[in-house]
Short mmCIF file of C-alpha atoms in Angstrom, two decimals:
data_model
loop_
_atom_site.label_atom_id
_atom_site.label_comp_id
_atom_site.label_asym_id
_atom_site.label_seq_id
_atom_site.Cartn_x
_atom_site.Cartn_y
_atom_site.Cartn_z
CA MET H 1 22.49 22.35 10.92
CA TRP H 2 22.12 18.69 12.35
CA PHE H 3 19.08 18.76 10.70
CA SER H 4 19.98 19.63 7.57
CA CYS H 5 22.38 16.79 7.66
CA SER H 6 20.75 13.94 9.65
CA PHE H 7 17.84 14.55 6.94
CA ILE H 8 20.42 14.37 4.05
CA ALA H 9 21.85 12.05 5.20
CA ALA H 10 19.04 9.68 4.99
CA LEU H 11 17.29 11.09 1.67
CA VAL H 12 20.74 9.74 0.29
CA VAL H 13 20.70 6.13 2.03
CA LEU H 14 16.92 5.58 1.10
CA TYR H 15 16.78 7.17 -2.52
CA TYR H 16 20.57 4.86 -3.50
CA PHE H 17 20.34 1.88 -0.64
CA LYS H 18 16.29 1.67 -0.80
CA ASN H 19 16.59 -2.00 -1.70
CA ILE H 20 18.82 -2.35 1.17
CA VAL H 21 16.60 -0.63 3.66
CA GLY H 22 13.79 -1.91 3.00
CA ASN H 23 15.27 -5.30 4.77
CA THR H 24 16.62 -3.21 7.67
CA LEU H 25 14.96 0.35 8.67
CA ALA H 26 11.84 0.50 7.80
CA HIS H 27 9.82 -1.38 5.47
CA PHE H 28 9.82 0.37 2.22
CA GLU H 29 7.62 -1.98 0.03
CA PRO H 30 3.66 -1.14 1.28
CA TYR H 31 4.41 2.80 -0.50
CA GLY H 32 4.73 5.32 -3.06
CA ASN H 33 7.43 7.75 -3.49
CA GLU H 34 6.47 9.91 -0.58
CA TRP H 35 8.25 7.02 1.87
CA ILE H 36 11.51 8.61 1.19
CA ILE H 37 11.16 12.37 1.80
CA LEU H 38 8.84 12.48 4.74
CA LYS H 39 11.30 9.54 5.90
CA SER H 40 14.28 11.97 5.70
CA ILE H 41 12.30 13.90 7.61
CA TYR H 42 12.19 11.98 10.34
CA PHE H 43 15.97 11.17 10.19
CA GLY H 44 16.17 14.18 10.66
CA LEU H 45 13.70 15.34 13.53
CA LEU H 46 15.20 12.44 15.95
CA GLY H 47 19.23 13.43 14.08
CA GLN H 48 18.40 16.54 15.04
CA SER H 49 17.21 15.82 18.99
CA LEU H 50 19.92 13.58 19.97
CA ILE H 51 22.11 16.43 19.98
CA LYS H 52 20.73 18.22 21.67
CA ALA H 53 19.73 15.63 24.17
CA HIS H 54 23.81 16.18 24.70
CA GLN H 55 23.71 19.24 24.09
CA ALA H 56 21.60 19.81 26.91
CA PHE H 57 22.78 17.32 29.15
CA LYS H 58 26.72 18.86 28.33
CA LEU H 59 25.15 22.11 29.63
CA LYS H 60 23.04 20.66 33.02
CA SER H 61 20.14 22.89 30.60
CA LYS H 62 17.70 22.28 32.83
CA PHE H 63 15.55 21.44 29.45
CA ARG H 64 18.03 17.95 28.99
CA LEU H 65 15.52 15.91 30.27
CA LEU H 66 12.18 17.12 28.34
CA PHE H 67 15.70 16.78 25.50
CA LEU H 68 15.65 12.84 26.27
CA ALA H 69 11.85 12.53 26.40
CA ILE H 70 12.06 13.31 22.92
CA SER H 71 14.29 11.43 21.90
CA LEU H 72 13.21 9.11 22.86
CA PHE H 73 9.63 9.70 21.62
CA LEU H 74 11.03 9.79 18.04
CA ILE H 75 13.37 6.12 18.10
CA LEU H 76 10.16 4.06 20.16
CA LEU H 77 8.48 5.24 17.09
CA ASN H 78 10.72 3.12 14.80
CA PRO H 79 11.22 -0.14 16.66
CA ARG H 80 11.01 -3.38 14.23
CA LEU H 81 11.97 -7.31 13.94
CA PRO H 82 14.93 -7.82 11.96
CA TYR H 83 13.37 -8.62 8.66
CA ASP H 84 10.20 -8.95 9.54
CA THR H 85 8.09 -7.28 6.40
CA ALA H 86 4.71 -7.13 7.39
CA GLU H 87 5.19 -5.74 10.48
CA LEU H 88 5.27 -1.94 10.14
CA THR H 89 6.25 0.77 13.04
CA PRO H 90 4.55 3.97 14.18
CA ALA H 91 7.12 6.16 11.87
CA ASP H 92 5.45 3.71 9.04
CA LYS H 93 2.04 3.41 9.68
CA ALA H 94 1.98 7.29 10.27
CA ILE H 95 3.98 7.55 6.67
CA GLY H 96 1.78 5.92 4.74
CA ALA H 97 -1.59 8.25 6.51
CA VAL H 98 0.46 10.91 5.65
CA GLY H 99 0.50 10.03 1.90
CA TYR H 100 -2.49 8.55 1.95
CA LEU H 101 -4.31 12.33 2.65
CA LEU H 102 -2.03 14.53 0.31
CA SER H 103 -2.73 11.62 -2.52
CA ARG H 104 -6.06 12.86 -1.82
CA VAL H 105 -5.09 16.26 -2.78
CA PHE H 106 -3.40 16.24 -5.51
CA VAL H 107 -5.54 12.87 -6.92
CA TYR H 108 -4.81 10.61 -9.66
CA LYS H 109 -6.50 11.64 -13.02
CA PRO H 110 -6.12 8.73 -15.09
CA GLN H 111 -6.38 8.98 -19.15
CA ASP H 112 -7.70 7.19 -21.79
CA THR H 113 -4.73 7.72 -24.26
CA GLU H 114 -3.53 6.92 -27.15
CA LEU H 115 -2.03 3.08 -27.34
CA SER H 116 1.51 3.22 -29.29
CA ASN H 117 2.24 0.43 -32.66
CA SER H 118 4.85 -1.25 -30.07
CA ASP H 119 2.43 -1.44 -26.37
CA ASN H 120 1.46 -5.27 -27.58
CA PRO H 121 -1.92 -5.52 -25.02
CA ALA H 122 -3.54 -8.57 -24.91
CA MET H 123 -6.79 -7.09 -24.48
CA LEU H 124 -8.95 -5.34 -27.49
CA PRO H 125 -10.72 -1.70 -27.26
CA ASN H 126 -13.88 -1.14 -25.32
CA SER H 127 -13.86 -4.65 -23.53
CA VAL H 128 -14.30 -6.52 -21.25
CA LEU H 129 -13.33 -9.15 -18.77
CA ARG H 130 -14.77 -11.08 -15.84
CA GLY H 131 -12.88 -13.91 -14.61
CA GLU H 132 -13.60 -15.69 -10.57
CA THR H 133 -9.80 -15.73 -9.58
CA LYS H 134 -8.73 -16.38 -5.80
CA ILE H 135 -9.64 -13.32 -4.41
CA GLY H 136 -12.94 -13.12 -5.59
CA GLU H 137 -14.32 -12.01 -8.82
CA LEU H 138 -12.59 -9.47 -10.77
CA MET H 139 -13.82 -7.52 -14.04
CA ILE H 140 -11.84 -5.42 -16.14
CA LYS H 141 -13.20 -2.94 -18.59
CA SER H 142 -10.61 -1.25 -21.66
CA GLY H 143 -10.78 1.98 -22.80
CA ARG H 144 -9.41 2.64 -26.29
CA GLY H 145 -6.17 3.21 -25.12
CA ARG H 146 -4.46 2.81 -22.08
CA LEU H 147 -7.76 3.58 -20.05
CA ARG H 148 -8.51 0.27 -17.99
CA ARG H 149 -11.14 0.64 -15.46
CA ILE H 150 -11.10 -2.43 -12.77
CA PHE H 151 -14.06 -3.58 -10.96
CA TYR H 152 -13.74 -5.84 -7.59
CA GLN H 153 -15.86 -6.41 -4.81
CA GLY H 154 -18.69 -3.71 -5.90
CA VAL H 155 -15.95 -0.48 -6.37
CA GLN H 156 -15.01 0.52 -9.67
CA ASN H 157 -11.53 2.12 -10.06
CA SER H 158 -9.52 3.09 -13.46
CA ILE H 159 -6.02 3.42 -14.22
CA GLU H 160 -3.62 4.49 -17.20
CA VAL H 161 -1.03 1.95 -18.11
CA LYS H 162 2.16 3.25 -19.90
CA SER H 163 4.48 0.87 -22.42
CA GLY H 164 7.53 -1.05 -21.30
CA MET H 165 7.74 -4.60 -20.35
CA ILE H 166 6.24 -7.77 -19.16
CA SER H 167 9.35 -9.71 -19.50
CA PRO H 168 13.47 -8.93 -20.45
CA THR H 169 11.73 -9.84 -23.95
CA GLN H 170 8.23 -8.92 -24.23
CA PRO H 171 6.50 -5.59 -24.09
CA GLY H 172 3.34 -4.61 -22.84
CA LEU H 173 2.06 -2.52 -20.48
CA PHE H 174 1.74 -2.13 -17.47
CA PHE H 175 1.25 0.18 -14.48
CA ALA H 176 2.35 0.77 -10.59
CA ALA H 177 1.54 2.91 -8.01
CA ASP H 178 4.64 3.17 -6.00
CA ASP H 179 5.72 4.48 -10.04
CA PHE H 180 4.27 8.52 -9.26
CA TRP H 181 3.88 11.19 -5.66
CA PRO H 182 2.14 10.19 -3.47
CA GLY H 183 1.83 6.39 -5.07
CA TYR H 184 -1.34 6.76 -3.97
CA CYS H 185 -3.24 6.10 -6.83
CA TRP H 186 -7.34 5.30 -5.43
CA PRO H 187 -9.30 6.50 -2.07
CA SER H 188 -9.38 3.76 -0.03
CA LYS H 189 -12.34 0.89 -0.14
CA ASN H 190 -12.19 -2.27 1.48
CA GLY H 191 -9.14 -1.16 2.52
CA ILE H 192 -7.46 -1.07 -1.45
CA SER H 193 -6.06 1.77 -2.44
CA LYS H 194 -3.08 0.93 -5.28
CA CYS H 195 -2.79 -0.37 -7.50
CA THR H 196 -0.23 -3.00 -9.68
CA PHE H 197 -1.03 -3.64 -13.58
CA LEU H 198 0.95 -5.87 -15.78
CA GLU H 199 -0.79 -7.00 -19.00
CA GLY H 200 0.34 -8.38 -23.04
CA THR H 201 0.39 -10.98 -25.26
CA ILE H 202 2.54 -13.52 -25.44
CA ASN H 203 3.18 -15.70 -28.97
CA PHE H 204 4.75 -19.03 -28.53
CA ASN H 205 6.18 -21.75 -32.04
CA ASN H 206 3.94 -24.05 -30.03
CA LEU H 207 2.36 -25.78 -27.20
CA SER H 208 5.31 -26.89 -25.60
CA GLU H 209 7.01 -23.14 -25.06
CA ALA H 210 3.46 -22.05 -23.87
CA MET H 211 3.48 -24.57 -21.16
CA ALA H 212 7.10 -24.10 -19.99
CA TRP H 213 6.23 -20.46 -19.05
CA LEU H 214 3.16 -21.62 -17.10
CA ILE H 215 5.09 -23.07 -15.91
CA GLU H 216 8.37 -21.28 -15.33
CA ASN H 217 5.51 -18.72 -13.58
CA GLU H 218 4.08 -18.94 -10.43
CA LYS H 219 4.77 -23.37 -11.06
CA PHE H 220 0.79 -24.08 -12.57
CA SER H 221 -0.77 -21.57 -9.14
CA SER H 222 -3.42 -19.01 -9.63
CA PHE H 223 -4.49 -18.41 -13.93
CA THR H 224 -8.15 -18.30 -14.09
CA PHE H 225 -8.66 -19.25 -18.47
CA ILE H 226 -11.22 -16.75 -19.40
CA GLN H 227 -12.17 -17.75 -23.16
CA GLY H 228 -9.84 -16.19 -26.16
CA GLY H 229 -6.56 -17.49 -24.54
CA PHE H 230 -6.70 -15.21 -21.75
CA PHE H 231 -4.89 -16.04 -18.69
CA LEU H 232 -5.51 -13.69 -15.58
CA ARG H 233 -4.97 -13.46 -11.57
CA ALA H 234 -5.33 -11.42 -8.89
CA ASN H 235 -3.44 -10.85 -5.50
CA ARG H 236 -4.26 -8.65 -2.69
CA ASN H 237 -0.94 -7.55 -0.85
CA LEU H 238 -2.14 -4.90 1.88
CA ASP H 239 -3.38 -2.08 0.32
CA SER H 240 -2.92 -3.01 -2.87
CA LEU H 241 -4.49 -4.24 -5.54
CA ASP H 242 -1.94 -7.06 -7.58
CA VAL H 243 -3.13 -7.67 -11.26
CA GLN H 244 -1.78 -9.64 -14.21
CA LEU H 245 -3.16 -10.38 -17.01
CA TYR H 246 -1.80 -12.36 -20.52
CA ARG H 247 -3.32 -13.40 -23.26
CA LEU H 248 -0.95 -16.83 -25.23
CA GLU H 249 -1.20 -17.55 -27.59
CA ILE H 250 0.64 -20.07 -30.73
CA ALA H 251 1.40 -18.89 -33.78
CA GLY H 252 -1.20 -16.49 -34.36
CA ILE H 253 -4.33 -18.59 -32.14
CA PRO H 254 -4.77 -18.45 -28.96
CA LEU H 255 -4.25 -20.94 -27.54
CA GLU H 256 -7.22 -22.67 -25.18
CA GLU H 257 -8.29 -24.43 -21.92
CA LYS H 258 -8.49 -28.03 -23.61
CA GLU H 259 -4.70 -26.88 -24.73
CA VAL H 260 -3.19 -27.03 -20.95
CA ARG H 261 -5.71 -29.23 -19.27
CA GLN H 262 -4.58 -32.09 -21.93
CA GLU H 263 -0.48 -31.39 -21.51
CA VAL H 264 -1.26 -31.70 -17.40
CA LYS H 265 -1.35 -34.50 -15.73
CA SER H 266 -3.76 -35.60 -14.01
CA GLY H 267 -3.91 -34.40 -10.45
CA GLU H 268 -0.27 -33.12 -11.11
CA HIS H 269 -0.65 -29.58 -11.58
CA ASP H 270 -3.53 -27.02 -11.95
CA ILE H 271 -2.78 -24.05 -13.02
CA PHE H 272 -6.61 -22.59 -12.56
CA ASP H 273 -7.77 -21.60 -9.90
CA CYS H 274 -11.99 -22.24 -10.92
#
C-alpha cells in the first residue's frame, strides 16, 4: 500500500512538475521518458522502506536495524547539491543505465517517410552537407523524405525527423530522442546515444532581417557556414549530439557568406567557427 502511494505521488509530481523537480529533487534533462517511471519506482521503494522501518522500531522488531539500513541506503543513492545540474546522483545514473538497456530491446528504427507540403526542409532529397563545427567534422545525408543520416567521429547514425516549429512562427523539422520511450535512439558509440535535431529554411525580406536573426541566435556563436546559404551548428551535451541546420534566404535567394562578413565589423563579431 505504502509503495503504491509513494509511487503514484512521485509519478504525478514528476510528470506534471518535471521542470521544477529538475532543479530540486533530481536531474531530469539527460534522460528520456523512462526516467519518470523508474524514478517513481525509486521513491515508491523509499517510501515503503521508511514506513517499514518506522513500524519495526515501533514494534521493537528484531529486523528494525535491517529496515533502517535499507532506508538509509536508498536515501544515499540520491544525494545532490542544490541546482547542480552537472552532477548526476547514483540513482539517476542507474536509471540512465536501465533506460539505455531497454532501448537496446525496444530499438529505435527510423523510416524514410514522405514529407508534407508544409514541412519546409533545409536539405534537398538525397543530398549531402559537410561542415567543420566546433566539436569536429559533421556530415548529414538526407533521404528521399524524413530520413537523416548523421556522420560524426567515424560513426553513422540515423533519425526520422518530424514536422514541427523551429521558431514561434517558422515551420520546419525536428527530432528529439526524449520524445519517445525509452529515450535513447542510438547504440552508444564514443559516449553518444541520443540526438536532438532542428532543420528548416528561413526566408527574410532583406539582409538586415537576416543579420538580426543571426545576432538573436547565440550572438553570432557556434555557426559554420556551408555553401548554399546553410548555417550549421553542433554541440555535445553529455550523451546527446545536438544539431541545428538552417538555410537562410533573402527573397528566395540563398544568403552567401560574403554578404554576412561584409555586415560584420572586423574583430567585433564572428558567426563562423571556421
